[in-house]
Coordinates of C-alpha atoms and ligand atoms in Angstrom, one line a residue:
M187 CA -30.1 19.6 1.6
S188 CA -30.3 15.9 0.1
S189 CA -30.3 16.3 -3.9
P190 CA -31.5 13.9 -6.3
T191 CA -29.2 14.7 -8.5
F192 CA -26.3 12.4 -6.8
K193 CA -25.7 8.3 -8.0
P194 CA -24.5 6.1 -5.1
V195 CA -21.2 5.3 -6.6
S196 CA -19.4 2.6 -5.3
V197 CA -15.7 2.0 -5.8
R198 CA -12.5 -0.9 -5.1
A199 CA -9.4 -0.3 -4.9
G200 CA -6.3 -3.2 -4.5
V201 CA -4.1 -3.2 -1.0
N202 CA 0.2 -2.8 -2.9
I203 CA 2.1 -3.8 -1.6
A204 CA 5.8 -1.7 -1.2
L205 CA 8.5 -4.2 -4.2
I206 CA 10.8 -0.8 -3.6
K207 CA 9.9 0.5 0.3
Y208 CA 8.9 4.6 0.4
W209 CA 9.9 5.9 4.0
G210 CA 10.0 8.9 4.8
K211 CA 8.6 12.5 4.0
A212 CA 10.2 14.7 2.0
K213 CA 10.2 18.1 3.9
D214 CA 8.1 20.5 4.3
Q215 CA 5.8 18.9 1.1
E216 CA 1.6 18.0 1.6
N217 CA 2.7 14.7 2.2
L218 CA 5.4 13.7 -0.8
P219 CA 7.4 11.1 -0.5
A220 CA 11.1 11.7 0.0
V221 CA 11.6 8.7 -1.9
G222 CA 10.0 7.0 -5.1
S223 CA 8.6 3.3 -5.5
I224 CA 7.9 0.5 -6.9
S225 CA 5.1 -1.6 -5.4
M226 CA 2.6 -4.6 -7.2
T227 CA -0.8 -4.0 -6.5
L228 CA -3.7 -7.3 -5.6
R229 CA -5.8 -8.8 -6.9
D230 CA -7.9 -10.3 -3.7
L231 CA -6.8 -8.1 -0.3
F232 CA -8.8 -4.4 -1.4
T233 CA -11.1 -2.4 -0.1
Q234 CA -14.4 -1.0 -1.3
T235 CA -16.7 1.7 -1.1
R236 CA -20.0 3.7 -1.4
I237 CA -20.8 6.8 -1.4
S238 CA -24.6 7.6 -0.6
V239 CA -26.3 11.4 -0.2
S240 CA -26.2 12.4 3.8
P241 CA -29.8 11.5 5.2
D242 CA -29.0 14.9 7.3
D243 CA -26.5 17.6 7.4
S244 CA -23.4 15.9 8.0
D245 CA -21.0 13.4 7.3
H246 CA -21.6 10.0 7.7
F247 CA -18.9 6.9 7.8
E248 CA -19.1 3.2 8.8
L249 CA -16.3 0.9 8.8
N250 CA -16.0 -2.9 8.6
G251 CA -20.0 -2.2 9.6
I252 CA -18.8 0.4 12.6
P253 CA -20.5 3.5 12.5
T254 CA -17.0 5.1 13.0
R255 CA -15.7 9.5 13.4
D256 CA -13.1 9.8 12.2
P257 CA -11.3 13.1 11.1
R258 CA -8.7 12.0 8.5
V259 CA -12.0 10.5 6.3
F260 CA -13.9 13.7 6.6
K261 CA -10.7 16.2 6.5
L262 CA -10.1 14.0 2.2
L263 CA -14.6 15.1 1.8
D264 CA -13.6 18.3 2.6
Q265 CA -11.0 17.7 0.3
V266 CA -13.1 16.7 -2.4
R267 CA -15.5 19.2 -1.8
T268 CA -13.5 22.6 -2.0
R269 CA -11.9 20.7 -5.3
A270 CA -15.6 19.7 -7.1
G271 CA -16.4 23.4 -5.3
I272 CA -20.2 21.0 -4.3
D273 CA -20.9 21.8 -0.4
Q274 CA -22.4 18.2 -0.7
P275 CA -22.4 16.0 2.5
M276 CA -21.6 12.3 2.0
Q277 CA -22.5 9.4 3.4
V278 CA -19.3 6.6 3.4
V279 CA -20.4 2.7 4.0
S280 CA -16.5 1.0 3.7
Q281 CA -15.5 -2.4 3.9
N282 CA -11.5 -3.3 4.5
F283 CA -10.8 -6.6 2.6
V284 CA -8.1 -6.5 4.9
P285 CA -6.7 -6.8 8.5
T286 CA -7.5 -3.3 9.1
A287 CA -4.1 -1.4 10.8
S288 CA -2.2 -4.1 10.4
G289 CA 0.8 -2.7 8.4
L290 CA -0.9 -4.1 5.2
A291 CA -1.7 -0.8 3.5
S292 CA -5.3 -0.8 4.2
S293 CA -5.0 3.0 4.5
A294 CA -4.1 2.9 1.0
S295 CA -6.0 1.1 -0.6
G296 CA -8.6 3.2 1.6
S297 CA -7.8 6.3 1.0
A298 CA -7.5 5.8 -3.2
A299 CA -11.1 4.1 -3.3
L300 CA -12.9 7.1 -0.5
V301 CA -11.2 10.3 -2.5
T302 CA -11.9 8.6 -6.0
A303 CA -15.4 7.6 -5.0
A304 CA -16.1 11.4 -3.6
W305 CA -14.8 13.1 -6.8
K306 CA -16.4 10.6 -9.1
F307 CA -20.4 10.5 -6.9
L308 CA -19.6 15.0 -6.6
T309 CA -18.7 15.6 -9.7
D310 CA -19.4 11.9 -11.8
R311 CA -15.8 12.0 -13.3
D312 CA -14.1 9.4 -14.0
E313 CA -9.6 11.0 -13.6
W314 CA -8.2 10.5 -10.3
T315 CA -5.6 12.5 -11.9
E316 CA -7.0 15.3 -11.0
V317 CA -7.3 14.6 -6.7
I318 CA -3.5 12.7 -7.2
D319 CA -2.7 15.0 -4.1
I320 CA -5.9 14.3 -2.1
V321 CA -5.0 10.5 -2.4
R322 CA -2.3 10.7 -1.3
K323 CA -2.2 13.3 2.0
G324 CA -5.1 9.9 2.8
S325 CA -1.7 7.5 2.5
G326 CA 1.7 8.5 0.7
S327 CA 1.2 5.2 -0.5
A328 CA -2.2 5.2 -1.8
P329 CA -1.2 6.7 -5.7
R330 CA 0.1 3.3 -6.4
S331 CA -3.2 1.2 -6.0
L332 CA -5.3 3.8 -8.8
L333 CA -3.1 1.9 -11.5
G334 CA -2.9 -1.9 -11.7
G335 CA -0.1 -4.4 -11.9
L336 CA 3.4 -3.2 -11.2
V337 CA 2.8 1.4 -10.2
E338 CA 6.0 3.1 -9.7
L339 CA 5.9 6.4 -7.9
D340 CA 7.3 9.2 -8.5
K341 CA 9.6 11.5 -5.4
A342 CA 10.1 15.0 -7.1
R343 CA 5.7 14.9 -8.4
G344 CA 4.6 12.5 -6.9
E345 CA 3.8 11.0 -10.3
I346 CA 2.2 7.7 -11.1
R347 CA 3.3 5.2 -14.6
Q348 CA 2.4 1.4 -14.8
L349 CA 5.7 -0.7 -15.6
S350 CA 3.8 -3.9 -16.6
P351 CA -0.2 -4.1 -16.8
P352 CA -1.1 -7.4 -14.7
E353 CA -1.2 -9.4 -17.8
A354 CA 2.3 -9.0 -19.0
W355 CA 4.1 -11.0 -16.8
P356 CA 1.6 -12.3 -14.0
L357 CA 3.2 -12.6 -10.6
S358 CA 1.9 -14.5 -7.4
M359 CA 2.5 -13.3 -3.7
V360 CA 0.9 -15.4 -0.3
V361 CA 1.0 -13.8 2.6
A362 CA 1.6 -15.4 6.0
Q363 CA -0.6 -12.8 8.6
L364 CA 1.8 -13.1 11.7
S365 CA -0.3 -11.4 14.2
E366 CA -3.8 -10.0 14.6
G367 CA -5.0 -6.2 15.4
A368 CA -3.3 -2.8 15.3
K369 CA 0.4 -2.0 14.9
A370 CA 1.4 0.1 17.7
T371 CA 3.2 2.7 16.1
S372 CA 1.8 4.2 12.6
S373 CA 3.2 4.8 10.0
R374 CA 3.0 8.6 9.8
H375 CA 5.1 8.5 13.2
G376 CA 6.8 6.0 12.8
M377 CA 7.9 7.8 9.3
A378 CA 8.5 11.6 11.3
H379 CA 10.3 9.5 14.3
T380 CA 12.8 7.2 11.4
R381 CA 13.8 10.5 9.5
A382 CA 13.5 12.5 13.3
T383 CA 16.7 10.5 14.7
S384 CA 18.1 7.8 12.8
I385 CA 22.0 7.8 12.5
Y386 CA 20.8 5.9 8.4
Y387 CA 18.0 7.6 7.3
D388 CA 21.3 10.2 5.1
A389 CA 22.6 7.0 3.9
W390 CA 18.9 4.7 2.8
V391 CA 17.6 8.1 0.7
Q392 CA 20.8 8.1 -0.8
A393 CA 21.1 4.8 -1.9
H394 CA 17.5 3.9 -3.1
P395 CA 17.9 5.5 -6.7
Y396 CA 20.3 2.5 -6.8
D397 CA 17.5 -0.4 -6.0
L398 CA 14.5 2.3 -7.9
A399 CA 17.5 1.2 -11.2
R400 CA 18.1 -2.0 -10.6
A401 CA 13.7 -2.6 -10.2
R402 CA 12.5 -1.6 -13.4
E403 CA 15.3 -2.6 -15.6
A404 CA 13.9 -6.7 -13.2
I405 CA 10.8 -5.4 -14.2
E406 CA 11.9 -4.8 -18.4
R407 CA 13.8 -8.3 -18.1
Q408 CA 10.8 -9.9 -16.3
D409 CA 13.5 -10.9 -13.9
L410 CA 12.0 -12.6 -11.2
E411 CA 15.6 -13.5 -9.8
Q412 CA 16.9 -10.2 -10.2
L413 CA 13.7 -8.4 -8.5
G414 CA 13.6 -10.3 -5.5
T415 CA 17.0 -9.8 -4.8
V416 CA 16.5 -6.2 -4.6
M417 CA 13.3 -6.1 -3.4
E418 CA 14.6 -7.7 0.0
S419 CA 17.8 -5.4 0.1
S420 CA 15.7 -2.7 0.0
T421 CA 13.2 -4.2 3.0
M422 CA 16.0 -4.8 4.9
R423 CA 17.8 -0.9 4.7
M424 CA 14.9 0.1 5.4
H425 CA 14.4 -1.3 8.4
A426 CA 17.7 -1.1 9.4
C427 CA 17.4 3.0 9.3
M428 CA 14.5 2.1 11.4
L429 CA 16.5 0.2 13.8
G430 CA 19.0 2.9 13.5
A431 CA 16.5 5.2 15.0
R432 CA 16.5 5.9 19.2
P433 CA 15.0 4.3 20.5
P434 CA 14.6 1.2 17.4
L435 CA 11.3 1.2 16.0
I436 CA 10.1 -2.6 15.7
Y437 CA 7.4 -3.7 13.0
W438 CA 8.8 -7.2 13.4
N439 CA 7.1 -10.4 16.3
A440 CA 10.1 -13.8 17.2
R441 CA 7.1 -15.7 13.5
T442 CA 8.4 -12.0 10.7
L443 CA 12.2 -14.4 11.5
Q444 CA 11.1 -18.1 10.9
V445 CA 9.6 -17.4 8.1
I446 CA 11.8 -15.7 6.2
E447 CA 14.3 -19.1 7.2
L448 CA 12.1 -20.9 5.7
V449 CA 12.3 -18.7 2.4
H450 CA 15.7 -19.2 2.8
T451 CA 15.6 -22.9 3.0
L452 CA 12.5 -22.9 0.3
R453 CA 15.3 -20.8 -2.0
K454 CA 18.1 -22.9 -1.3
S455 CA 16.4 -25.6 -2.2
G456 CA 16.2 -24.5 -5.6
V457 CA 11.9 -23.0 -5.1
G458 CA 12.0 -18.8 -6.6
A459 CA 10.6 -17.5 -3.6
W460 CA 11.5 -13.7 -2.1
Y461 CA 10.4 -11.9 0.9
T462 CA 9.3 -8.7 1.2
M463 CA 7.8 -7.0 5.5
D464 CA 6.3 -3.4 5.5
A465 CA 5.3 -1.6 9.2
G466 CA 4.1 -4.9 10.2
P467 CA 5.3 -7.9 11.3
H468 CA 3.3 -9.4 9.1
V469 CA 5.3 -11.5 5.6
K470 CA 5.0 -11.0 2.6
I471 CA 6.5 -13.8 -0.9
L472 CA 7.3 -12.7 -4.1
C473 CA 6.9 -15.2 -6.8
L474 CA 5.6 -16.9 -9.6
P475 CA 2.3 -18.8 -9.6
D476 CA 3.2 -21.7 -10.3
D477 CA 5.4 -21.6 -7.1
A478 CA 2.8 -20.2 -4.7
H479 CA 0.8 -23.4 -3.2
D480 CA 3.6 -25.5 -2.6
I481 CA 5.2 -22.3 -0.5
R482 CA 1.8 -21.2 0.9
H483 CA 2.1 -25.6 2.5
A484 CA 5.5 -25.2 3.6
I485 CA 4.8 -22.5 5.7
D486 CA 1.3 -23.5 6.2
A487 CA 3.4 -26.7 7.5
S488 CA 5.4 -24.8 9.9
G489 CA 3.0 -24.0 12.3
V490 CA 3.6 -20.5 12.5
S491 CA 1.4 -18.5 10.8
L492 CA -2.0 -17.6 11.2
K493 CA -3.3 -17.4 8.3
T494 CA -2.1 -17.6 4.9
T495 CA -3.1 -16.9 1.2
I496 CA -1.7 -16.9 -2.0
D497 CA -3.0 -13.8 -4.3
S498 CA -2.2 -12.3 -7.8
M499 CA -1.5 -8.4 -8.8
G500 CA -4.7 -6.9 -10.0
D501 CA -6.3 -4.2 -11.6
G502 CA -6.0 -0.4 -10.6
V503 CA -8.9 2.4 -8.9
C504 CA -12.4 0.6 -10.2
V505 CA -16.0 2.5 -10.8
Q506 CA -18.7 0.1 -10.3
Ligands
2P0_692 C1 5.3 1.6 0.9 N1 4.6 1.3 3.2 O1 6.2 1.7 0.8 C2 5.9 1.4 2.7 C3 7.1 0.8 3.9 C4 5.5 1.0 5.0 C5 6.8 0.1 4.9 O2 3.4 3.7 3.0 O3 1.9 8.7 5.5 O4 0.3 4.6 5.0 O5 0.3 8.5 4.6 O6 2.4 8.1 3.5 O7 1.8 5.0 2.9 C6 3.0 3.1 5.1 O8 3.0 4.4 5.2 O9 1.5 6.3 5.7 C7 4.2 1.9 3.4 P1 1.2 7.7 4.6 P2 1.5 5.3 4.2 O10 4.3 1.1 0.8

């Protein structure tokens, strides 16, 4: 079954962190979001995926050195094979340079790297536009990892566009890791539960375009205070929406609030720092590169964070 014409392919995709959040899916669509979103692609947190010819007639998947039978991965490979019209089993070796399934967006970088690598491996084509819908089926936020810098994902057709390349307005993100291990509720389940039971869900969807517009305007003007303020608001509205579900969905832990309080204190002392949290307890702090070290130092001095790192804006998906 193996063919000497297939060359191994290695792809790197950066984690992306939403500034304006996606939470909730459109009804009866193929993982299209109910709301648009804007994110920042990171440089130092990423997934690296290598694909080569399988040694036998089936697919193989190894994640962080451990052979894994993840049906979601094999389904994505099937979809790429169907799109390419090529029936070639693959060997996939993937490394997450980010804690897996802990609310630090490894599924987005993972899906972007996997689908892009499989497409390149089978067809030798670099155009991920041809498989963006398959990337999205792996993770709704994954298309954002295809581009670098600040990226908008449109809700209607799932298209992406770069709002600002990394070099135009370099920003930093201080990542405070506040727990170990995987989250208890997957985003997919959490979104479905929120949509089905939260009394705030409709208000979340209706108010969302305003946050997107404010963020676009802030990016256009390179106004970090406006961007940070609307990011915090979008973050809190998303978590409020989850808290309005029955039973409530809480991704935070006690440390999360301690870091939020610390960010408030930093801001009062004149440091430009704004927080955001996703489907996990970790806090990501948006700031200018010049302030990042002071912010990390303050978090480390508080003793709250298990690990604190500084990241900057990264490029889009890269075939190596
Ligand atoms: C986001 N999150 O915009 C939001 C904010 C988490 C909180 O997208 O079900 O892995 O595959 O579409 O994309 C995380 O969820 O979920 C996410 P699916 P995904 O980044």
